[in-house]
Tab-separated table of C-alpha atoms (C1' of nucleotides) in Angstrom:
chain	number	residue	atom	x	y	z
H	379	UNK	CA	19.348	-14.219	34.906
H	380	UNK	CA	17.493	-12.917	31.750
H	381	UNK	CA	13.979	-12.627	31.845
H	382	UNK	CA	11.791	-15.092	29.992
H	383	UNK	CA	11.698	-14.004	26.218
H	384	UNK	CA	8.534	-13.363	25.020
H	385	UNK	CA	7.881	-14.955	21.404
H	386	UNK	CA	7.386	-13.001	18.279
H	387	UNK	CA	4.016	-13.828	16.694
H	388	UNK	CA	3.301	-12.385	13.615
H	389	UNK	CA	-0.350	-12.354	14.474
H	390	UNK	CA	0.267	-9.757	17.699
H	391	UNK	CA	2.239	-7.230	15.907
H	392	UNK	CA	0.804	-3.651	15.142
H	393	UNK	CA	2.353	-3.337	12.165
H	394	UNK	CA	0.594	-6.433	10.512
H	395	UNK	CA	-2.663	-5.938	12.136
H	396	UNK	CA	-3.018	-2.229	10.578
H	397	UNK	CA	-2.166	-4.385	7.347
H	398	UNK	CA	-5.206	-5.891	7.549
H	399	UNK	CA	-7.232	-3.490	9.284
H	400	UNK	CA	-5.826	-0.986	6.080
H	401	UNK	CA	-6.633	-4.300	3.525
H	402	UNK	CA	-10.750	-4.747	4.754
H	403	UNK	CA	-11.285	-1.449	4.851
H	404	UNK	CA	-9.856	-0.956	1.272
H	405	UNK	CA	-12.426	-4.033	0.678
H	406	UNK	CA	-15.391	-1.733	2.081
H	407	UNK	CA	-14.298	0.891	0.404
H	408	UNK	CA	-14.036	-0.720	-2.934
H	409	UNK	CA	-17.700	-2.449	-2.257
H	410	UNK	CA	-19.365	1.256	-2.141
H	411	UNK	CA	-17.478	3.601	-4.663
H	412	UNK	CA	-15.172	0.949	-6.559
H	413	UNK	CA	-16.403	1.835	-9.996
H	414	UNK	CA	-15.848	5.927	-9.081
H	415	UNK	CA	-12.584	6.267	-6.859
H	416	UNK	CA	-10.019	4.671	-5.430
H	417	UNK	CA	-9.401	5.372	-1.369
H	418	UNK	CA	-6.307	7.868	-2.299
H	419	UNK	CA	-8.226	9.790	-5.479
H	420	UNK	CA	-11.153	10.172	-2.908
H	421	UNK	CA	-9.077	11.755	-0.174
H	422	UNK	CA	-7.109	14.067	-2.673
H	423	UNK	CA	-11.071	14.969	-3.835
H	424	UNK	CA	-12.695	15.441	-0.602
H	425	UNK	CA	-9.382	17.247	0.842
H	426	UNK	CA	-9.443	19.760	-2.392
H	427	UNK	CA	-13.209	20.387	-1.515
H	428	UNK	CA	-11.715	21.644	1.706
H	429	UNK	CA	-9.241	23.868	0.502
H	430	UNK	CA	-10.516	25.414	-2.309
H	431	UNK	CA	-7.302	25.666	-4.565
H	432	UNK	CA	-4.013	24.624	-4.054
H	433	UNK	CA	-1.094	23.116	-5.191
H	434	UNK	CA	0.088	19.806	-6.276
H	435	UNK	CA	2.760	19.693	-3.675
H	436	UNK	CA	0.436	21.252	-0.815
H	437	UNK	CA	-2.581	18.671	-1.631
H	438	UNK	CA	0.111	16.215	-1.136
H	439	UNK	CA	0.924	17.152	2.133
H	440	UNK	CA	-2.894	17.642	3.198
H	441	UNK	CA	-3.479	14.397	2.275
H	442	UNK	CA	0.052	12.452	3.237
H	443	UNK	CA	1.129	11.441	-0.607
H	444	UNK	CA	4.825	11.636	-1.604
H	445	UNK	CA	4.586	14.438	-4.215
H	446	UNK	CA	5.551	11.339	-6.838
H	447	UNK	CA	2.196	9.258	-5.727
H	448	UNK	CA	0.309	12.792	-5.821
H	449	UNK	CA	1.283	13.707	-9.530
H	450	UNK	CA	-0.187	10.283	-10.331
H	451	UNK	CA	-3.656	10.879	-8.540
H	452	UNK	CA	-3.868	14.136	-9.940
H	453	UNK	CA	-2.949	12.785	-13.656
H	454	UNK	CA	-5.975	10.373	-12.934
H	455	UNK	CA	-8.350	12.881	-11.960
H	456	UNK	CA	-7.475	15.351	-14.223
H	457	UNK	CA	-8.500	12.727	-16.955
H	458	UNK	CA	-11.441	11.809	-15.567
H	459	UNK	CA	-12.239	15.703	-15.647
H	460	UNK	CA	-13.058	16.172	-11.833
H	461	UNK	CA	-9.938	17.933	-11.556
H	462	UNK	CA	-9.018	21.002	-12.826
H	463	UNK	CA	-4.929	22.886	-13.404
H	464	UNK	CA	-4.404	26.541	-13.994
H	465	UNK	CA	-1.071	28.465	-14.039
H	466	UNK	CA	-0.043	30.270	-10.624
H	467	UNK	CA	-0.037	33.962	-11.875
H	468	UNK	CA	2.699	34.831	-9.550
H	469	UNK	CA	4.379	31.677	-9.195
H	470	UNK	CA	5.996	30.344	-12.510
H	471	UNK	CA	7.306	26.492	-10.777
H	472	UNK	CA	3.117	25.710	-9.473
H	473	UNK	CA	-0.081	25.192	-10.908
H	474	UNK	CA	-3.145	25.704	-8.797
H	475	UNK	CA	-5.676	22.804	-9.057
H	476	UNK	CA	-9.523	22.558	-8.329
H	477	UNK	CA	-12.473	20.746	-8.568
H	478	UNK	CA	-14.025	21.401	-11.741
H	479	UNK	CA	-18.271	21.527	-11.519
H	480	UNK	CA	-18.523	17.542	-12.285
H	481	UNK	CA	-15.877	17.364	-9.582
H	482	UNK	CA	-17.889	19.838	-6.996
H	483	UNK	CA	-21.120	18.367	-7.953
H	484	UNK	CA	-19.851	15.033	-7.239
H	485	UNK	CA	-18.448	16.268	-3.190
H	486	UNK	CA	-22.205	15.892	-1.424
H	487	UNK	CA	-22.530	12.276	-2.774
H	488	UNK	CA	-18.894	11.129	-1.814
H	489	UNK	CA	-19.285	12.460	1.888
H	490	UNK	CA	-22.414	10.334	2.097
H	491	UNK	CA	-20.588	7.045	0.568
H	492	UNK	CA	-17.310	8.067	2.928
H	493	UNK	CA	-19.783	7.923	5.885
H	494	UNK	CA	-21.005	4.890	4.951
H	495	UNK	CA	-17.536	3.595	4.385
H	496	UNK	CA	-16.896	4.262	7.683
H	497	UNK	CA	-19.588	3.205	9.105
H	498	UNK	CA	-19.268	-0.580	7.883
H	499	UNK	CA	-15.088	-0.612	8.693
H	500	UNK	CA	-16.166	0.278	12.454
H	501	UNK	CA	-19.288	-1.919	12.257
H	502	UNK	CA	-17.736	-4.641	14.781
H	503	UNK	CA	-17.477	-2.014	17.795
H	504	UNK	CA	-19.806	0.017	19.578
H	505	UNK	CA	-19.516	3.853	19.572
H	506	UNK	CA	-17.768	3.835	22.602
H	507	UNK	CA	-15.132	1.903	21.318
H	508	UNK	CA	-14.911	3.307	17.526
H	509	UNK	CA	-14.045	6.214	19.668
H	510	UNK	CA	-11.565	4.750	21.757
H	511	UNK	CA	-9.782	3.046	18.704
H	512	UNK	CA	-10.046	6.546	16.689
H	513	UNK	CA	-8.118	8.409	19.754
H	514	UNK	CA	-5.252	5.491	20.131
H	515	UNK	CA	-5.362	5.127	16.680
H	516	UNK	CA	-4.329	9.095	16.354
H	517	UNK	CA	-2.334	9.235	19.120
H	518	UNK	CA	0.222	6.740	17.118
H	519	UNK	CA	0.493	9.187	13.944
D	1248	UNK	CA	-36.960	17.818	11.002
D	1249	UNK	CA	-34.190	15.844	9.795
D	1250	UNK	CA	-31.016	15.393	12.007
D	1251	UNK	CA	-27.826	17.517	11.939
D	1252	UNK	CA	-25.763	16.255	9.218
D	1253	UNK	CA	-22.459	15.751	10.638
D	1254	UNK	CA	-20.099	16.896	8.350
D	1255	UNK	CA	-17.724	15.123	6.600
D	1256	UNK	CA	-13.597	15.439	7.991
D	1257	UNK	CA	-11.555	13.709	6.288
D	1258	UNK	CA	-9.172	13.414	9.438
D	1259	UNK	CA	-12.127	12.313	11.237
D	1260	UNK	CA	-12.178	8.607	8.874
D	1261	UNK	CA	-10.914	5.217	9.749
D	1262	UNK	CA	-9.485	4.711	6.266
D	1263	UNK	CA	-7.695	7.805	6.582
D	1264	UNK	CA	-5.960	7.071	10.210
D	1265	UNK	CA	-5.204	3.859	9.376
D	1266	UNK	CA	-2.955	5.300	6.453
D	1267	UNK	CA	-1.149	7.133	8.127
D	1268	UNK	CA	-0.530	4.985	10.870
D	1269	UNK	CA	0.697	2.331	8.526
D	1270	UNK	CA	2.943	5.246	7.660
D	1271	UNK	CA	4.612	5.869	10.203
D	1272	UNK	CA	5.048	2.056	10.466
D	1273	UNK	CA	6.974	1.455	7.735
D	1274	UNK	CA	8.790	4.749	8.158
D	1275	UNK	CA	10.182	3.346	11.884
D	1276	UNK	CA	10.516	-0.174	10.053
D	1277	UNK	CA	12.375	0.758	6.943
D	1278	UNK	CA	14.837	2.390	10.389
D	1279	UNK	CA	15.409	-0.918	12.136
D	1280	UNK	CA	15.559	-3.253	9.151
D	1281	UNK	CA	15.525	-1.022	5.821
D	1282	UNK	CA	18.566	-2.439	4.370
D	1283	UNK	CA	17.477	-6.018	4.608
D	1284	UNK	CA	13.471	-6.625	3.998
D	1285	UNK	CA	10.624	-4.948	3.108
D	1286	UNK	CA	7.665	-4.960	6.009
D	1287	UNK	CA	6.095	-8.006	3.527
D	1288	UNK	CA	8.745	-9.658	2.950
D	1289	UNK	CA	10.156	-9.253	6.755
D	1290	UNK	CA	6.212	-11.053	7.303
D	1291	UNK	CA	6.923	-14.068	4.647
D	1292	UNK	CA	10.316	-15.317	6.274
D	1293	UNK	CA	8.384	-15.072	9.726
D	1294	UNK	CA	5.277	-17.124	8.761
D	1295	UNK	CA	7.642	-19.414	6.913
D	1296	UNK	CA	9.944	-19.421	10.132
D	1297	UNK	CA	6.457	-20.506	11.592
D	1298	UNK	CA	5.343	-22.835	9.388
D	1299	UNK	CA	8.430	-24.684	8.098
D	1300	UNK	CA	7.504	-25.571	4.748
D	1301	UNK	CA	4.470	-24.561	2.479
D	1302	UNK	CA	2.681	-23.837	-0.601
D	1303	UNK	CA	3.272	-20.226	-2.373
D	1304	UNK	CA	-0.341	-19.974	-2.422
D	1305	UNK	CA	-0.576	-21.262	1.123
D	1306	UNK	CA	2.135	-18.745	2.507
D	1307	UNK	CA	-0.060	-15.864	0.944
D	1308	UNK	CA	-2.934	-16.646	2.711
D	1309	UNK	CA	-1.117	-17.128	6.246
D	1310	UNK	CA	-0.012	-13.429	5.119
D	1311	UNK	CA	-2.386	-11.679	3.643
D	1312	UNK	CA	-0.993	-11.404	0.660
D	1313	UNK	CA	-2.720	-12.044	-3.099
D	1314	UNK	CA	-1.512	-14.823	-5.252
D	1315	UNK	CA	0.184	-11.977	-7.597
D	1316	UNK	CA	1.625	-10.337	-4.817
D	1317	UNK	CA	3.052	-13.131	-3.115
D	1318	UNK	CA	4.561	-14.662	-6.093
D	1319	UNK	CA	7.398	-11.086	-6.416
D	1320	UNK	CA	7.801	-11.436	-2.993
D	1321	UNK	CA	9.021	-14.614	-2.970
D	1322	UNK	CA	11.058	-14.185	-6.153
D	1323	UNK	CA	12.897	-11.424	-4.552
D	1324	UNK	CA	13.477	-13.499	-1.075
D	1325	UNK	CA	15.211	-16.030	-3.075
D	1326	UNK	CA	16.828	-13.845	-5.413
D	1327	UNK	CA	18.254	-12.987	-1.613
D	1328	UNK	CA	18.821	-16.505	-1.178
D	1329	UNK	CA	16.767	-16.819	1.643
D	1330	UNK	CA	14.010	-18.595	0.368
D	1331	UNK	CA	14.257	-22.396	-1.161
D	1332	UNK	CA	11.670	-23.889	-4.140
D	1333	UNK	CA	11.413	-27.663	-4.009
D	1334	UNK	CA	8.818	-29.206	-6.354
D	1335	UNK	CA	6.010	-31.149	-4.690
D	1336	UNK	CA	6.493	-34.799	-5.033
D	1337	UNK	CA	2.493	-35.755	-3.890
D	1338	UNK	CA	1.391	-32.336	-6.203
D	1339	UNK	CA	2.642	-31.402	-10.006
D	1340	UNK	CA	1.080	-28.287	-9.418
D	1341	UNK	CA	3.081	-26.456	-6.385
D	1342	UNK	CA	6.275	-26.143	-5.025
D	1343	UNK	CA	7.358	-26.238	-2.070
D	1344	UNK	CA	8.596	-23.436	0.313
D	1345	UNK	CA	11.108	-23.109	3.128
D	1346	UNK	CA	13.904	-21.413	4.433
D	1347	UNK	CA	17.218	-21.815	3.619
D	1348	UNK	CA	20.024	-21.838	5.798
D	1349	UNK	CA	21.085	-18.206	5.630
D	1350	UNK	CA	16.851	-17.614	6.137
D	1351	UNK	CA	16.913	-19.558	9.473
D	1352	UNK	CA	20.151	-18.218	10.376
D	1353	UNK	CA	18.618	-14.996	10.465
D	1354	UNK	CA	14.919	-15.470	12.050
D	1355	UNK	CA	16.434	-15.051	15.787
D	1356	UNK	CA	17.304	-11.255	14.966
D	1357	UNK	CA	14.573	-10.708	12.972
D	1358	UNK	CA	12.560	-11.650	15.563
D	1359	UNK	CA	14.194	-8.754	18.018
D	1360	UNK	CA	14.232	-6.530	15.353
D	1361	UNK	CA	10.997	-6.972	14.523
D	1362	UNK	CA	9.765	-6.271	18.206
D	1363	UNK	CA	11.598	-3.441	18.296
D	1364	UNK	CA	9.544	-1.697	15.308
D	1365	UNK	CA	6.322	-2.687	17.207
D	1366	UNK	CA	7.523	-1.204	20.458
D	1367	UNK	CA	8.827	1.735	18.636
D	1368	UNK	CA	5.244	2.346	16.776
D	1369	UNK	CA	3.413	1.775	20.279
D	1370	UNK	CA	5.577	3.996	22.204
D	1371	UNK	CA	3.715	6.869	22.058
D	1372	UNK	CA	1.524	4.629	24.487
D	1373	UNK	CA	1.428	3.336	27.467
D	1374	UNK	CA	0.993	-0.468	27.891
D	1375	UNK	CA	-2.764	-0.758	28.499
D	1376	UNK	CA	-3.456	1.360	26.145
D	1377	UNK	CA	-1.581	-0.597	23.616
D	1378	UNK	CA	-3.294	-3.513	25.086
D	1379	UNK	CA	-6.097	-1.822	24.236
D	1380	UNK	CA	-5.777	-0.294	20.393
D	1381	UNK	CA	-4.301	-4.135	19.572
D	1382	UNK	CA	-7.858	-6.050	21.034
D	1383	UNK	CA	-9.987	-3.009	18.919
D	1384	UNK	CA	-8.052	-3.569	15.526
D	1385	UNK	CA	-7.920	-6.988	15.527
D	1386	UNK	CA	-12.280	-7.025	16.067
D	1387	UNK	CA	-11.847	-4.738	12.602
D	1388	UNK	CA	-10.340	-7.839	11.039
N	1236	DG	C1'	-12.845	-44.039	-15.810
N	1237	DC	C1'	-14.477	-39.697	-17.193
N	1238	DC	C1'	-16.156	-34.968	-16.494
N	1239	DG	C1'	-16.929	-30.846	-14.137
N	1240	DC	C1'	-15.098	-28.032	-10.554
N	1241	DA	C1'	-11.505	-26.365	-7.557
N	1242	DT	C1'	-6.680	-25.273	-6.794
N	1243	DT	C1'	-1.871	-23.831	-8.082
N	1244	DA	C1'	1.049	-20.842	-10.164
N	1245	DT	C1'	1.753	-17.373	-13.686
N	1246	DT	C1'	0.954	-13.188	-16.247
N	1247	DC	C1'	-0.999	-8.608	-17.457
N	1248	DG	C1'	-2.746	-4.157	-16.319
N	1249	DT	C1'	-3.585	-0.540	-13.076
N	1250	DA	C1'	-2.770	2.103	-8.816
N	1251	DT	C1'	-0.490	3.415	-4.767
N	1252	DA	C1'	4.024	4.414	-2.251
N	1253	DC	C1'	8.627	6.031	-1.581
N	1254	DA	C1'	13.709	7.079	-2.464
N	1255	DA	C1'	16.499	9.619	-5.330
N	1256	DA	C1'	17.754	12.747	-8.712
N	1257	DC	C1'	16.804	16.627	-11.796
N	1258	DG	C1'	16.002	21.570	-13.773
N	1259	DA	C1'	13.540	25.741	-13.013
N	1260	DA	C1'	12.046	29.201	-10.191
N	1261	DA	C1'	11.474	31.587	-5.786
N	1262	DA	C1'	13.166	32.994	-1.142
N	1263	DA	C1'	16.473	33.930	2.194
N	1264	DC	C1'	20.208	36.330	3.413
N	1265	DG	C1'	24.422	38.543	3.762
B	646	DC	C1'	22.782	42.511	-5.714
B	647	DG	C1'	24.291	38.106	-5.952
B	648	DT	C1'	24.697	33.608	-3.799
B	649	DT	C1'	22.947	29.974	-1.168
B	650	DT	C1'	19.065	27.415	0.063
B	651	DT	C1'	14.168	25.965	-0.688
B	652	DT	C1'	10.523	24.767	-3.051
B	653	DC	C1'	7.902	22.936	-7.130
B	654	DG	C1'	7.028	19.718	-10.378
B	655	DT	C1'	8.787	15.769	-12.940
B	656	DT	C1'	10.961	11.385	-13.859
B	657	DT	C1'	13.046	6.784	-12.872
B	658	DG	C1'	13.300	2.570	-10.372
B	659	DT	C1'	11.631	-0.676	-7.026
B	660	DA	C1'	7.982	-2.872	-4.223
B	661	DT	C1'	3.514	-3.830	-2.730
B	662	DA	C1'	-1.557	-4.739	-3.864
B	663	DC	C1'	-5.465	-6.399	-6.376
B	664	DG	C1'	-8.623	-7.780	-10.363
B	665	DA	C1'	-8.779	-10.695	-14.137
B	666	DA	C1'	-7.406	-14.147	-17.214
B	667	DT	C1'	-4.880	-18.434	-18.267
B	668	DA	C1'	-2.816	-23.270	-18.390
B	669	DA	C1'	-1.857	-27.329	-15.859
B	670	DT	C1'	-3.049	-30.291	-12.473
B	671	DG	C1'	-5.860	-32.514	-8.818
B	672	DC	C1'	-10.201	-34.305	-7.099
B	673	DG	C1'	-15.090	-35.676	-6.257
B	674	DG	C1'	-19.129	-37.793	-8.038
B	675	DC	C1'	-21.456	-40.670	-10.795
DNA sequence: GCCGCATTATTCGTATACAAACGAAAAACG
DNA sequence: CGTTTTTCGTTTGTATACGAATAATGCGGC
């Protein structure tokens, strides 16, 4: 005997549901700094704030972009002058980026909005749960 | 006095998890069913499984998808021949949807595939716990 | 029966996202 | 020291994803 199959339903599957977790949140996000950055430009400027200086490669890997999506975010915010490139005095293949002033001026304001952000993604649950979700949520990456 | 600021971790943010946890998803699903469909397009044969015959427009809101984005992915699932276009006899304007016969003849093991990805993303836990993460994402939604 | 409004599908532009391949430079290692 | 292997940055191609605009059609109200 087999045992009863259970159905697939689309609706019930991880994999779809972060879809649309990912797709409000992106909605949220959009609502408070849409006109400034997009969710991936804000991570690589937040996570740069962290480190200081880097390069291209590493800030991909702090902030989990293929170094072919990174180049493009960089690009971006290099033209929108937040972003700054310098030559790696003892490394001839990298170029060390930071955040120029308008970039570092801009980091106290973007914390603020990324608070908020997450604030109104997590607004349906309690704080007991947003913490419970953030600790499953981790423990599948 | 104001409050202790708490600062701002990127690692710490919703938006942030749920990218990388979408990840890792399509990482295990491009294993189990890379050479055939994309996660979105795996998600339009299944609703359309479901639904037996629709609208584009109607398909891409049973899947989250924009009208723009939904319109390549079903040009590329019937440039695989899975996917059939019959014009609307009651409606000039749409065309209708469905499988074709190599699309149904696939559903049934796209169906175990697909809850293989899902218990592959979950594994890392155990079953009320995944109980748990799925009832606190879809409240996000 | 006509007119304004909504819906359908398409198209354009921009921005991730990733695989794959490439040349240049650095590191590892015998 | 020289070779093998990595790493860095870039480019190409494909596939979402969404805003915005458009043309054609349908529909409700008067």
């Amino acid at each position: 005997m087999r045992g009863a199959e259970r159905p697939y339903r689309l609706d019930d599957q991880v994999g779809y549901i972060l879809r649309l977790a990912s797709q409000r949140h992106a909605t949220l996000f959009l609502a408070r700094l849409g006109s400034d950055l997009t969710p991936t430009q804000f991570a690589a400027m937040v996570r740069l704030a962290e480190m200081g200086q880097c390069s291209q490669n590493e800030l991909g890997r702090q902030t989990a972009m293929d170094v072919a999506t990174v180049k493009g975010v960089v690009d971006r915010l290099r033209a929108k002058g937040l972003v700054t490139q310098n030559a790696d005095p003892g490394d001839k293949r990298r170029s060390l980026l930071s955040l120029s002033q308008k970039g570092k001026a801009m980091i106290a304001d973007l914390h603020a909005r990324g608070h908020a952000v997450t604030a109104d993604t997590l607004e349906p649950l309690d704080p007991a749960e947003q913490e419970t979700l953030l600790a499953l949520l981790r423990r599948l990456v």
